[in-house]
mmCIF file of C-alpha atoms and ligand atoms in Angstrom:
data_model
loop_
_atom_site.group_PDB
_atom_site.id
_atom_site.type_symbol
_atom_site.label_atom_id
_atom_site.label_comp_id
_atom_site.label_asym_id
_atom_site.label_seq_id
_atom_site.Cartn_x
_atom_site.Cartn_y
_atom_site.Cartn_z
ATOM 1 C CA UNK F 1 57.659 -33.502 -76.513
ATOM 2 C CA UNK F 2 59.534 -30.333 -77.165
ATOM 3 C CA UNK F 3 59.159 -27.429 -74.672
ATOM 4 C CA UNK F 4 56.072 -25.911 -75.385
ATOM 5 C CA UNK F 5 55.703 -22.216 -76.233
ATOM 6 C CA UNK F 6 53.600 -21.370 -73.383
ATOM 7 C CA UNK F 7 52.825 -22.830 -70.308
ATOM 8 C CA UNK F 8 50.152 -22.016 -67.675
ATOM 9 C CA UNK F 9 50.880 -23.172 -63.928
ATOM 10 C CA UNK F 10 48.240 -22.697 -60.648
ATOM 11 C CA UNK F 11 46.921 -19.652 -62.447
ATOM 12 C CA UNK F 12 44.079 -18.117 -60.293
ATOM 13 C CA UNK F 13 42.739 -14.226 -60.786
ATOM 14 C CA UNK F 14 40.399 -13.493 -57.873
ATOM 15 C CA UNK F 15 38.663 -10.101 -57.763
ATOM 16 C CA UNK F 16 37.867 -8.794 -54.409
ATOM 17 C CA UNK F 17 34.010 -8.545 -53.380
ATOM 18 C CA UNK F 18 33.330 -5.274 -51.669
ATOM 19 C CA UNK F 19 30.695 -3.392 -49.658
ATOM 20 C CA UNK F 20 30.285 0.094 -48.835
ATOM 21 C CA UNK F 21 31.201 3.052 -51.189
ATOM 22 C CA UNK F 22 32.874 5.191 -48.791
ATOM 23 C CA UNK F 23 34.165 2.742 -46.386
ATOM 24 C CA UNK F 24 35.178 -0.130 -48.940
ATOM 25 C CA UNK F 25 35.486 -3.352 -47.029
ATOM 26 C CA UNK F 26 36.091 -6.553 -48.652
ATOM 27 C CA UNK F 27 33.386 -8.911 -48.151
ATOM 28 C CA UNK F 28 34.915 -11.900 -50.328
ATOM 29 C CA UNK F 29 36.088 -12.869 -53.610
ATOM 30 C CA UNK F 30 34.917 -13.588 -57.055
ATOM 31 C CA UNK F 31 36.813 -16.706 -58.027
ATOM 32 C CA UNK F 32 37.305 -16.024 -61.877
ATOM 33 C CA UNK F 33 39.950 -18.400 -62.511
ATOM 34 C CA UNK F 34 41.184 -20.455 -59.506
ATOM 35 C CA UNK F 35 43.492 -22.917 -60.476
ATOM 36 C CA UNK F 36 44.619 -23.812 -64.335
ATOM 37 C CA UNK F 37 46.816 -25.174 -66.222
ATOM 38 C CA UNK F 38 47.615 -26.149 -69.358
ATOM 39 C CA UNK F 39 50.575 -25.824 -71.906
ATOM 40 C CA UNK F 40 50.535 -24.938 -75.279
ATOM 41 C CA UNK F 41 53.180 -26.169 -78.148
ATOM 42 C CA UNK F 42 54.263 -24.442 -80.977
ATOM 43 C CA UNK F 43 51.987 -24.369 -84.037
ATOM 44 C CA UNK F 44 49.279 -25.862 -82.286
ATOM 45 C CA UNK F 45 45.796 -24.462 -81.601
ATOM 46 C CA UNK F 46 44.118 -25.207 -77.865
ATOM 47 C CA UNK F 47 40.825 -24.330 -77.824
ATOM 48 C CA UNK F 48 39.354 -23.498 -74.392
ATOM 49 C CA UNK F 49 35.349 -23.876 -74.240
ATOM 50 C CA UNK F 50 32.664 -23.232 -71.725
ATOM 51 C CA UNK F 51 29.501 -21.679 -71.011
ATOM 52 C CA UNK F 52 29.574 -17.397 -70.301
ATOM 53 C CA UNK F 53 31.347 -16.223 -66.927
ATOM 54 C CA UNK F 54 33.641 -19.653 -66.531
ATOM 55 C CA UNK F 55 36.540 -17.163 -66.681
ATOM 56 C CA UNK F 56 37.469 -17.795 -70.525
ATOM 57 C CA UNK F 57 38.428 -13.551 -70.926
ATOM 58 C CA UNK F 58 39.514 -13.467 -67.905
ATOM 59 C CA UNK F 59 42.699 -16.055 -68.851
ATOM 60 C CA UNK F 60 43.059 -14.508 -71.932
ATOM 61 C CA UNK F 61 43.760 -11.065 -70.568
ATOM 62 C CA UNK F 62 46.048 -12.708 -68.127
ATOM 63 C CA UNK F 63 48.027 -14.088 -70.744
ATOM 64 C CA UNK F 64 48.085 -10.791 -72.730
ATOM 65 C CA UNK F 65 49.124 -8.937 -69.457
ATOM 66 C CA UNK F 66 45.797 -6.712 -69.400
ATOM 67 C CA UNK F 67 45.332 -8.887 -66.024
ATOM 68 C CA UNK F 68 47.710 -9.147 -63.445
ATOM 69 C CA UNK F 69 46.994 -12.921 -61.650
ATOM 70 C CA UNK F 70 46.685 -13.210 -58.326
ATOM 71 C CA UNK F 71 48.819 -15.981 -58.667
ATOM 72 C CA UNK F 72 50.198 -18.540 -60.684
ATOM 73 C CA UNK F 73 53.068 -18.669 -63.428
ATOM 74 C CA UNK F 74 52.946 -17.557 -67.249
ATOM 75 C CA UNK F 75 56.065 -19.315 -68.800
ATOM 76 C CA UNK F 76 56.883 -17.781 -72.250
ATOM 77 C CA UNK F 77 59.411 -20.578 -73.972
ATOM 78 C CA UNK F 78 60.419 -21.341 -69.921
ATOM 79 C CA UNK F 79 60.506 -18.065 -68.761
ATOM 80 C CA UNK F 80 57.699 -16.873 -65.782
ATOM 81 C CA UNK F 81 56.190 -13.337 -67.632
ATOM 82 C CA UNK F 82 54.236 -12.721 -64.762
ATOM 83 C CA UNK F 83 57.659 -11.891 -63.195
ATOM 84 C CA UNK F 84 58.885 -9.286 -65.697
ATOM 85 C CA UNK F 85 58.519 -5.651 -66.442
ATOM 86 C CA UNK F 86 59.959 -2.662 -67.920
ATOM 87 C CA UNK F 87 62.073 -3.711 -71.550
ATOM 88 C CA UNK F 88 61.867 -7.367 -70.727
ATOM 89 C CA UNK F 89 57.855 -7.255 -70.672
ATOM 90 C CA UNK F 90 57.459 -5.164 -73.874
ATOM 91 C CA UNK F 91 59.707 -7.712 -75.601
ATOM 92 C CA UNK F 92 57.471 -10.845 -74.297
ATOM 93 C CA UNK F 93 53.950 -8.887 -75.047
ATOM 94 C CA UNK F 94 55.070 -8.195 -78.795
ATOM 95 C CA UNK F 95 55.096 -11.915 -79.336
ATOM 96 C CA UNK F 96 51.740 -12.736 -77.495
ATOM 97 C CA UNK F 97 48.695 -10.924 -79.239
ATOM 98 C CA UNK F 98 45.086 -10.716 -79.124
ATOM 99 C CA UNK F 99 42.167 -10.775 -80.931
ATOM 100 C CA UNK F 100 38.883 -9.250 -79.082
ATOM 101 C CA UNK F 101 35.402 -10.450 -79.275
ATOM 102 C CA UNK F 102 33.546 -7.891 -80.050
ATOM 103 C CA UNK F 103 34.619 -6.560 -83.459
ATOM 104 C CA UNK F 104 31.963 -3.757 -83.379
ATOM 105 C CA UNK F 105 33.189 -2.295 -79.740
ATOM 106 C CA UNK F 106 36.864 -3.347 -79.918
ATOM 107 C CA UNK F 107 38.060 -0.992 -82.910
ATOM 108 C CA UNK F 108 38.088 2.994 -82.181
ATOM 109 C CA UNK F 109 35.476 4.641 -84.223
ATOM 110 C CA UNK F 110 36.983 7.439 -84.504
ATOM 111 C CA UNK F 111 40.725 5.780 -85.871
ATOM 112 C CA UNK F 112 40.752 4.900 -89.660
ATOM 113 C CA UNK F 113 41.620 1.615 -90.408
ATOM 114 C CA UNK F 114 45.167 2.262 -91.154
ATOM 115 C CA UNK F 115 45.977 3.818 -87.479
ATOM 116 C CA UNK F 116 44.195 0.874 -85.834
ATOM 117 C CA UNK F 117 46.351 -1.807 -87.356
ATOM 118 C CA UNK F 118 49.629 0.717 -86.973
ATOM 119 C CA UNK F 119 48.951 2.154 -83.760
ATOM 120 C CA UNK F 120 51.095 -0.957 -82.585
ATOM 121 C CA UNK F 121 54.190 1.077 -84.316
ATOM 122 C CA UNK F 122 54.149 3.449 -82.072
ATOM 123 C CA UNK F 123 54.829 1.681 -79.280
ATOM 124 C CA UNK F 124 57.517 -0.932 -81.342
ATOM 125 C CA UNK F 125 59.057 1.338 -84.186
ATOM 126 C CA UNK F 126 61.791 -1.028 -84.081
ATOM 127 C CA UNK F 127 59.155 -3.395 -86.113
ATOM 128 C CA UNK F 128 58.346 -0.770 -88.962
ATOM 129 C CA UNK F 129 60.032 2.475 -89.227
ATOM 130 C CA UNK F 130 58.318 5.288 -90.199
ATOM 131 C CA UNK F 131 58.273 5.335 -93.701
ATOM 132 C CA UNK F 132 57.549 1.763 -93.984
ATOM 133 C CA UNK F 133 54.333 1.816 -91.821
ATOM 134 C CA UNK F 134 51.376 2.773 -94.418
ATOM 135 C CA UNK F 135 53.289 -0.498 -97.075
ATOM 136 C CA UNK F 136 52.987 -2.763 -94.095
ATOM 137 C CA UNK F 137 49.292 -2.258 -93.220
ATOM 138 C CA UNK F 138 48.615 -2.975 -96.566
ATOM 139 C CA UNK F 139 50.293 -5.551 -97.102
ATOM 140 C CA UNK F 140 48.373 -6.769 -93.754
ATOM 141 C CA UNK F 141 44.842 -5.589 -94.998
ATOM 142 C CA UNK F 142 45.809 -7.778 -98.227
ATOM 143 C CA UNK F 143 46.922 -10.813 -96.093
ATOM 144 C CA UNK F 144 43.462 -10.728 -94.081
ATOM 145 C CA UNK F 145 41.391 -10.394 -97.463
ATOM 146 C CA UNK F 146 40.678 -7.100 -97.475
ATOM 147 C CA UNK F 147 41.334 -4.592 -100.124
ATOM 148 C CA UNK F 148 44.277 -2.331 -99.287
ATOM 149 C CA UNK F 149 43.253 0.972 -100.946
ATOM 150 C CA UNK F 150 40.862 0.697 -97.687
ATOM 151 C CA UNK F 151 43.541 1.772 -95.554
ATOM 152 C CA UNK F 152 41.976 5.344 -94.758
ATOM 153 C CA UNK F 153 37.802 3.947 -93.732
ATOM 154 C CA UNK F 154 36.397 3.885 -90.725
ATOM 155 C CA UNK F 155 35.013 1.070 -88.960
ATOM 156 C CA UNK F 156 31.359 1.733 -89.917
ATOM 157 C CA UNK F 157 31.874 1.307 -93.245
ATOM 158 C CA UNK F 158 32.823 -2.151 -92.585
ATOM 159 C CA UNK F 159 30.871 -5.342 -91.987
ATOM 160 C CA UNK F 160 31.225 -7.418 -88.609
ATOM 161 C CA UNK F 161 33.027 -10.163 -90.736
ATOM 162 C CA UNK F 162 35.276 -7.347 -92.483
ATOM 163 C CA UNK F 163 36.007 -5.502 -88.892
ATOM 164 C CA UNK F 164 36.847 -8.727 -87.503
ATOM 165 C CA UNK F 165 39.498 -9.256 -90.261
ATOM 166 C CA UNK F 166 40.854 -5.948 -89.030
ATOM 167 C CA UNK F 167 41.044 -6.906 -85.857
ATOM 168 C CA UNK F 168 42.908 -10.057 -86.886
ATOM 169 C CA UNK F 169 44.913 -7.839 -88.909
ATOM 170 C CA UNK F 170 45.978 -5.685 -85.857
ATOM 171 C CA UNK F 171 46.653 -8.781 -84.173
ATOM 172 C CA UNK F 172 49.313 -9.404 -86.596
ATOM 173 C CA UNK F 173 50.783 -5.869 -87.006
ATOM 174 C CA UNK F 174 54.219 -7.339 -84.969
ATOM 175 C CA UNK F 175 54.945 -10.586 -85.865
ATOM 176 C CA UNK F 176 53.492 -12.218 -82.794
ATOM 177 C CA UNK F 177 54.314 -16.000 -82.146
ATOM 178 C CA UNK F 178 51.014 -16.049 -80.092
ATOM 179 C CA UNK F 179 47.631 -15.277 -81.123
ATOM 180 C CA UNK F 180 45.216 -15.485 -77.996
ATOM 181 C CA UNK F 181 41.714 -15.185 -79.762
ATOM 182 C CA UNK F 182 38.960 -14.797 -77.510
ATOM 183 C CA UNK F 183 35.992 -15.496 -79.256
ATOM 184 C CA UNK F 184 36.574 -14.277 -82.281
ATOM 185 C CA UNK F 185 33.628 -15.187 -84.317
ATOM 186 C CA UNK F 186 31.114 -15.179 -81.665
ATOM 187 C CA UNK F 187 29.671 -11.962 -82.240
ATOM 188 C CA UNK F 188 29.640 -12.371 -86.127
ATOM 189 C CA UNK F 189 26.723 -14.105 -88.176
ATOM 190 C CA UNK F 190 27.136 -18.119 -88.906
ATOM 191 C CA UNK F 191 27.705 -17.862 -92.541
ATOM 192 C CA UNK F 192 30.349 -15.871 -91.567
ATOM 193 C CA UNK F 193 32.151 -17.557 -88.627
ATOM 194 C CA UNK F 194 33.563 -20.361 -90.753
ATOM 195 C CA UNK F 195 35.028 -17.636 -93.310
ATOM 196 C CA UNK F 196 36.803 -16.306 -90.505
ATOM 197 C CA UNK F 197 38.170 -19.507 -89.210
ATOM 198 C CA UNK F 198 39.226 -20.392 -92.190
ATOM 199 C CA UNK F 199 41.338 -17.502 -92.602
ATOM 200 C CA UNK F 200 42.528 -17.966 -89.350
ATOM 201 C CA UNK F 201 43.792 -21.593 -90.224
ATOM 202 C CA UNK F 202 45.618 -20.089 -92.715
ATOM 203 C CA UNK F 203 47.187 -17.457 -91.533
ATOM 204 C CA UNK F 204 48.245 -20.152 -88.446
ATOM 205 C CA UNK F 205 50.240 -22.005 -91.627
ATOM 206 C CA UNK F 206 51.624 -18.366 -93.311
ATOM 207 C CA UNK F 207 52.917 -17.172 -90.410
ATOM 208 C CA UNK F 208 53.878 -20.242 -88.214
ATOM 209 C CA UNK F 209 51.271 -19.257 -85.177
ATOM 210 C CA UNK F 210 50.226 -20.887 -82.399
ATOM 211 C CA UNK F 211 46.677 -20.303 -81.521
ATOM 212 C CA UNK F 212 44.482 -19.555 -78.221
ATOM 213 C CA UNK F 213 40.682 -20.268 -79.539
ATOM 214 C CA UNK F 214 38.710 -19.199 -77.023
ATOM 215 C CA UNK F 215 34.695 -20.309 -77.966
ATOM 216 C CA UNK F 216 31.613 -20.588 -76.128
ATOM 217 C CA UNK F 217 30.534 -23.665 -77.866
ATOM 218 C CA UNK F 218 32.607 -27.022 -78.926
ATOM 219 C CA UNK F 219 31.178 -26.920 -82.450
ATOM 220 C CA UNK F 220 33.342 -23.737 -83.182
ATOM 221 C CA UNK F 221 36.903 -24.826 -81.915
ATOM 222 C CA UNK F 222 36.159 -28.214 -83.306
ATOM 223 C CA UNK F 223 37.186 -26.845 -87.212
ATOM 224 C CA UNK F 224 40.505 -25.223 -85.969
ATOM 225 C CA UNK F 225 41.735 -26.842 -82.776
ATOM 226 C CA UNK F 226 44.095 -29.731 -82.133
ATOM 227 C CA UNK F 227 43.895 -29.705 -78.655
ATOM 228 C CA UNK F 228 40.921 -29.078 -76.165
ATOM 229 C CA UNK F 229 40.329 -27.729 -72.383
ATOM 230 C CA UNK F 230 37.079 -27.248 -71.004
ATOM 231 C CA UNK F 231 36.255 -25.333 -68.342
ATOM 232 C CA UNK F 232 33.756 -24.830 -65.540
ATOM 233 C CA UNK F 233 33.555 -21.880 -62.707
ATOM 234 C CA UNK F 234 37.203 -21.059 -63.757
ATOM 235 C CA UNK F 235 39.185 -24.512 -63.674
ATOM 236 C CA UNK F 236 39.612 -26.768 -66.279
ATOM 237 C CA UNK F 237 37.697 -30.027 -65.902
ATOM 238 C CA UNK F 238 38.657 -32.054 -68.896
ATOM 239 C CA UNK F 239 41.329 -31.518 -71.354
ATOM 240 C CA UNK F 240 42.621 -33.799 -74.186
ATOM 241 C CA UNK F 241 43.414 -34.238 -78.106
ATOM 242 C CA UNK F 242 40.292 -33.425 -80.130
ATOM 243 C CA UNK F 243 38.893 -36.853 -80.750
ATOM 244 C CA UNK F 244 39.801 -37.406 -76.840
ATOM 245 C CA UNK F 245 37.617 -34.850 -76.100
ATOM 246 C CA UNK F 246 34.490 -35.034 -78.884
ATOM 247 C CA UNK F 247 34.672 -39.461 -78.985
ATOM 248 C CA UNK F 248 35.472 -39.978 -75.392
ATOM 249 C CA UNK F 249 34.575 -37.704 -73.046
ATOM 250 C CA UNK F 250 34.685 -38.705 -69.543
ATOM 251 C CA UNK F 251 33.310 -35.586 -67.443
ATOM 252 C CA UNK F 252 30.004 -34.988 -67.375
ATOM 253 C CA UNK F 253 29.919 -31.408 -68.235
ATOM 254 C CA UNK F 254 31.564 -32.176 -71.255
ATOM 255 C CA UNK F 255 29.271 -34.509 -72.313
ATOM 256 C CA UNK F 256 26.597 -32.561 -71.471
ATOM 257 C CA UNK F 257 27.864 -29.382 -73.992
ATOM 258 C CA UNK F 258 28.403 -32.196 -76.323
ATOM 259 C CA UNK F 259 25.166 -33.416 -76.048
ATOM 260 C CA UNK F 260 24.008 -29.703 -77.317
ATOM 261 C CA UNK F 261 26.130 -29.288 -80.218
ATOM 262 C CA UNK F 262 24.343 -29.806 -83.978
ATOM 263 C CA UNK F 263 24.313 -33.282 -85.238
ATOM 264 C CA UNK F 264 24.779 -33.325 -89.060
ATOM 265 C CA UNK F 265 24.043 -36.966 -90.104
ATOM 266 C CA UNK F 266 20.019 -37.476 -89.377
ATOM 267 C CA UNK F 267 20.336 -40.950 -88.351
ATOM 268 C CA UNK F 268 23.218 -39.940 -85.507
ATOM 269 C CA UNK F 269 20.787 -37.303 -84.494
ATOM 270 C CA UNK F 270 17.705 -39.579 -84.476
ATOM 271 C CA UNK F 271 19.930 -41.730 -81.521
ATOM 272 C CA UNK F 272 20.923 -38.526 -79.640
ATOM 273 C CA UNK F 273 20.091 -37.697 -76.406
ATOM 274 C CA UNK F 274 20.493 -33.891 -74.811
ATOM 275 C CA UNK F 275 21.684 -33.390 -71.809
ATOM 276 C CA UNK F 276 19.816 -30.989 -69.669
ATOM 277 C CA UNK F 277 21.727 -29.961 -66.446
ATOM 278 C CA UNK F 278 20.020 -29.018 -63.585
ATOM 279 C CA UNK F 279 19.563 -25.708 -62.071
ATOM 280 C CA UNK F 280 22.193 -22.511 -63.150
ATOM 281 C CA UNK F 281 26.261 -22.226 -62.901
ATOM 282 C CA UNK F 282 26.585 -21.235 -59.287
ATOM 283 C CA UNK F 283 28.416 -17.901 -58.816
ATOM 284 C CA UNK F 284 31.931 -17.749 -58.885
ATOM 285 C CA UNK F 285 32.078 -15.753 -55.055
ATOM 286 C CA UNK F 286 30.406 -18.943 -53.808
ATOM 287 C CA UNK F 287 31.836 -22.210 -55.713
ATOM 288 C CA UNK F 288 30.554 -25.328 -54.144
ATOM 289 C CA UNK F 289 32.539 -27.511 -52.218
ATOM 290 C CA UNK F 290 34.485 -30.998 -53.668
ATOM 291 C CA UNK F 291 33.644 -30.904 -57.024
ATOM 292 C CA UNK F 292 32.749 -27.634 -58.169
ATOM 293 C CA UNK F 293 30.290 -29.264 -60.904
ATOM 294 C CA UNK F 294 28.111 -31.440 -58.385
ATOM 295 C CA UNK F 295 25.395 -28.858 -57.847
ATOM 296 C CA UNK F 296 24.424 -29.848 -61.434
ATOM 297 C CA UNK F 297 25.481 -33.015 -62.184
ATOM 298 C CA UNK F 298 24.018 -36.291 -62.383
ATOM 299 C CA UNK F 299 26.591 -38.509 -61.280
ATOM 300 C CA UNK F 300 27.215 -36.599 -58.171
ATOM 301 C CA UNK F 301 27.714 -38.762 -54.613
ATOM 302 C CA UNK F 302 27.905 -38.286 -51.319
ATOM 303 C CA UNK F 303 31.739 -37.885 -51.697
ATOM 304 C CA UNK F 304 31.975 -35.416 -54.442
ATOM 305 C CA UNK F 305 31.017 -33.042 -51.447
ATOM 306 C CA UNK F 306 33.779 -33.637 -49.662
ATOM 307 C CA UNK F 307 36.734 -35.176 -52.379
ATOM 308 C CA UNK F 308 37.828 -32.795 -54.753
ATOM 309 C CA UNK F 309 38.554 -34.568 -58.268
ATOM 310 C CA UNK F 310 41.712 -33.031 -59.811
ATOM 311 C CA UNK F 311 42.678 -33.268 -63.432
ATOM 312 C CA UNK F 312 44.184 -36.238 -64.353
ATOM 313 C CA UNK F 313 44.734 -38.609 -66.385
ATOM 314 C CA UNK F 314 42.084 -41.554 -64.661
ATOM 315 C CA UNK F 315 44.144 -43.877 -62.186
ATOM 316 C CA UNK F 316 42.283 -46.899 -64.104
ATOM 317 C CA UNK F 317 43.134 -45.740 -67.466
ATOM 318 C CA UNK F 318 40.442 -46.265 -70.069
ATOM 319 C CA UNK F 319 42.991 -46.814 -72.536
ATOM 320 C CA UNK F 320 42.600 -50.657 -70.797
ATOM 321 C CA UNK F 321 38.601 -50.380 -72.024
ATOM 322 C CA UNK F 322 39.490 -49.306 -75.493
ATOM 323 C CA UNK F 323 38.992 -45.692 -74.796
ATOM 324 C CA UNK F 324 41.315 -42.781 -74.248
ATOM 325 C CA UNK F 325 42.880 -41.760 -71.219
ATOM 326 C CA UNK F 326 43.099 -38.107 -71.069
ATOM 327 C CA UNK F 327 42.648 -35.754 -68.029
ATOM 328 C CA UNK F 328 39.484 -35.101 -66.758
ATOM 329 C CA UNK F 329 38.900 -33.702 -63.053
ATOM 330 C CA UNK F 330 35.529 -36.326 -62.234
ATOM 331 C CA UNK F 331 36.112 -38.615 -59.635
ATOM 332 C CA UNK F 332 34.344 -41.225 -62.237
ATOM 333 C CA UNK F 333 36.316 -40.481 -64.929
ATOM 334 C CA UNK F 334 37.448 -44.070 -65.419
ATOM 335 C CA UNK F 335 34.673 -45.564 -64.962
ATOM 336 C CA UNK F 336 32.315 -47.098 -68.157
ATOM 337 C CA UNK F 337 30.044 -44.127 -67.418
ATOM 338 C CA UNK F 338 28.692 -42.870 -70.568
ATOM 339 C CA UNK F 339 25.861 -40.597 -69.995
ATOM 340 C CA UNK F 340 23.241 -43.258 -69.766
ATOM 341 C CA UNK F 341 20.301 -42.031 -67.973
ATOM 342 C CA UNK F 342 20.997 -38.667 -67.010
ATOM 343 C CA UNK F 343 17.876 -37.251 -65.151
ATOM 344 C CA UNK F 344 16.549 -34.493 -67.425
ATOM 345 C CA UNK F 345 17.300 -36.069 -70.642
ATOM 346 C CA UNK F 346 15.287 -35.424 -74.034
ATOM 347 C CA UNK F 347 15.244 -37.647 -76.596
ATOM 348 C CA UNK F 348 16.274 -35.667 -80.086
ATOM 349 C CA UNK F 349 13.834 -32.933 -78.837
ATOM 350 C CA UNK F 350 15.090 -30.022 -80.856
ATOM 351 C CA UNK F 351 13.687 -27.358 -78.156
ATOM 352 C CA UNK F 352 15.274 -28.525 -75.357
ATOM 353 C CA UNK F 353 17.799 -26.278 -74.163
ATOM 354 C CA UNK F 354 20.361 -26.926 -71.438
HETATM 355 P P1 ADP G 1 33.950 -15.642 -69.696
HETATM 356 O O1 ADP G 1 34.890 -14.917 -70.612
HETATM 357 O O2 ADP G 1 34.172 -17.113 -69.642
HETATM 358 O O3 ADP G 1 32.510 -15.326 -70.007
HETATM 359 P P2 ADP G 1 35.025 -13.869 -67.660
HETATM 360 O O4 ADP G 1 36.457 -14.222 -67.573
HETATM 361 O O5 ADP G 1 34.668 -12.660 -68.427
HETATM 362 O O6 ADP G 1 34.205 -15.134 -68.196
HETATM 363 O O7 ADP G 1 34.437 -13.702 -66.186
HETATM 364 C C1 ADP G 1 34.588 -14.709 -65.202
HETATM 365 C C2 ADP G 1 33.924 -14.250 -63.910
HETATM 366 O O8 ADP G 1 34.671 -13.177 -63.359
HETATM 367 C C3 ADP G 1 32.518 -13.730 -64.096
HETATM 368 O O9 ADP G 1 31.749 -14.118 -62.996
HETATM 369 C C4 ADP G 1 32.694 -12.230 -64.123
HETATM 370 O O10 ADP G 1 31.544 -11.584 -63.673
HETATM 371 C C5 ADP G 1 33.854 -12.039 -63.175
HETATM 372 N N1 ADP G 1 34.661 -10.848 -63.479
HETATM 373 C C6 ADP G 1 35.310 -10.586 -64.655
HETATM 374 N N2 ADP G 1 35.973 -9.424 -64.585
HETATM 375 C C7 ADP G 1 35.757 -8.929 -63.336
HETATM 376 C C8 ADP G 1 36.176 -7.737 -62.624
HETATM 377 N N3 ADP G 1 36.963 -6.824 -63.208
HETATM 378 N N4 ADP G 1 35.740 -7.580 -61.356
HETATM 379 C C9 ADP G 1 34.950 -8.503 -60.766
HETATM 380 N N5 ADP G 1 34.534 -9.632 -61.363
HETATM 381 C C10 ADP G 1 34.923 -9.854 -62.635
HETATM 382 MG MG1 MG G 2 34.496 -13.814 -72.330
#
């Protein structure tokens, strides 16, 4: 495999819990991310899925440098980024951009359209020089499918579908290698979401990206990712090639967000069966011991307390049962354990909700 573009070691961003306004004292930590890893290779898209508050933003502004981590490495084509500063940063954070959320909170109201994807020139003018700057947004409000006599609207006058093509525009004001998109449809209506991911596919092709799809739910990377990682209370538990991940899943939390995505073919969906996990995500200044998914998971044992699973690849691969090995952080995860009778299950009951 050839290096990859990017490449996440031990990275862990703790926040520190206080008490007292006057007298601050810390009081503990809020684990956001504590412990991941993963690597990303060049034109490929890793999407990273799990439910709200797992510490999905919270990576992504890492890898932007909007977060500094508490620890860990950032390796930009082999080099550490967490390491550098001054010229040497500004280089690395022109290649690695993002895309925000919220397309209705994330552009500047009061900016026309035209400063919001050139503000970027300000800080690089070595990318468009002055003169050049109002030909290059257009050209960039064309590329995103917008109509380029737009350049001087506001943000109102656009819809959330339109905004987020700015946004994706802005994202692509300097060339960037990297596009780290944290949910970038999320916020926008369905019909929508797959025009946007579709554009984003192409772009990925035009200008020879490598993509960061950050989603709440499985169903959205599925369309656009090669690659997968899930993750739980800030680690990855399972992480694998797309068909790894939707065909073969071996951690239970995965299976049990798979359980909950649609089902297009009726007769698959008649045989379904939802997983509903038990109680709520714990909270991330108070992660449970072992495995940090046994509060809610069916398989848990005595020694998931006390052993915790790490991710990899299962030391009796499944490839020997037919099935993919892939890394998943269950201490099961080789076993034949499909989900078969998970306690709260519901049989195709559409109003279940995990
Ligand atoms: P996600 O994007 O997956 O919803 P986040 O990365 O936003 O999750 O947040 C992960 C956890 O870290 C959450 O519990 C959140 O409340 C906490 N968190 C995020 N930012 C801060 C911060 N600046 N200070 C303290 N806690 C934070
Ligand atoms: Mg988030």
């Amino acid at each position: 495999m050839p290096e990859p573009i990017l490449e996440v070691r031990g990275l862990h961003k703790h926040y520190p819990l206080t008490r007292g306004i006057l007298f601050k004292k810390q009081v503990g930590a809020v684990r956001a991310v504590d412990g991941v890893d993963f690597e990303l290779a060049r034109g490929e898209t890793l999407g990273i899925v799990g439910e709200s508050g797992c510490g999905k933003s919270t990576v992504a502004k890492m890898l932007v440098n909007l977060e500094r981590p508490t620890a860990g490495e950032i390796r930009y084509k082999g080099e550490d980024i967490t390491r550098l500063s001054g010229k040497a940063l500004k280089a690395v954070r022109r290649n690695i951009q993002m895309v925000f959320q919220d397309p209705y909170t994330s552009l500047n109201p009061r900016m026309t359209v035209g400063d919001i994807i050139g503000e970027a020139y300000d800080i690089h003018p070595e990318v468009a020089p002055k003169g050049d700057r109002r030909r290059r947004v257009q050209d960039l409000l064309d590329v995103v499918g917008l109509n380029p006599e737009y350049i001087n609207r506001y943000p109102h006058q656009f819809s959330g579908g339109q905004r987020q093509r700015i946004g994706i525009a802005r994202g692509l004001a300097l060339r960037p290698e990297i596009i780290v998109a944290d949910e970038p449809v999320s916020a926008l209506d369905v019909s929508v979401q797959a025009q946007v991911i579709n554009l984003m596919a192409r772009l990925q092709d035009e200008f020879d990206l490598s993509y960061i799809f950050i989603a709440h739910d499985l169903s959205v990377v599925r369309h656009i990712s090669n690659r997968v990682a899930v993750m739980y209370l800030g680690r990855i538990v399972e992480t694998g090639r797309d068909e790894e991940i939707y065909d073969h899943p071996t951690h239970p939390y995965t299976q049990a967000l798979l359980s909950a995505v649609p089902v297009p073919d009726p007769e698959a969906r008649e045989h379904r069966r939802r997983i509903i996990l038990a109680g709520d995500v714990p909270s991330p200044t108070n992660i449970p011991s072992g495995c940090r998914f046994r509060t809610r998971c069916w398989k848990a044992q005595d020694r998931c307390a006390h052993e915790t699973p790490v991710l990899a690849v299962p030391a009796v691969p499944r490839s020997f049962t037919g099935l993919a090995a892939h890394p998943s952080a269950c201490l099961f995860a080789a076993e034949e354990n499909a989900p078969t009778n998970p306690p709260e299950t519901r049989l195709n009951d559409p109003l279940a909700r995990p």
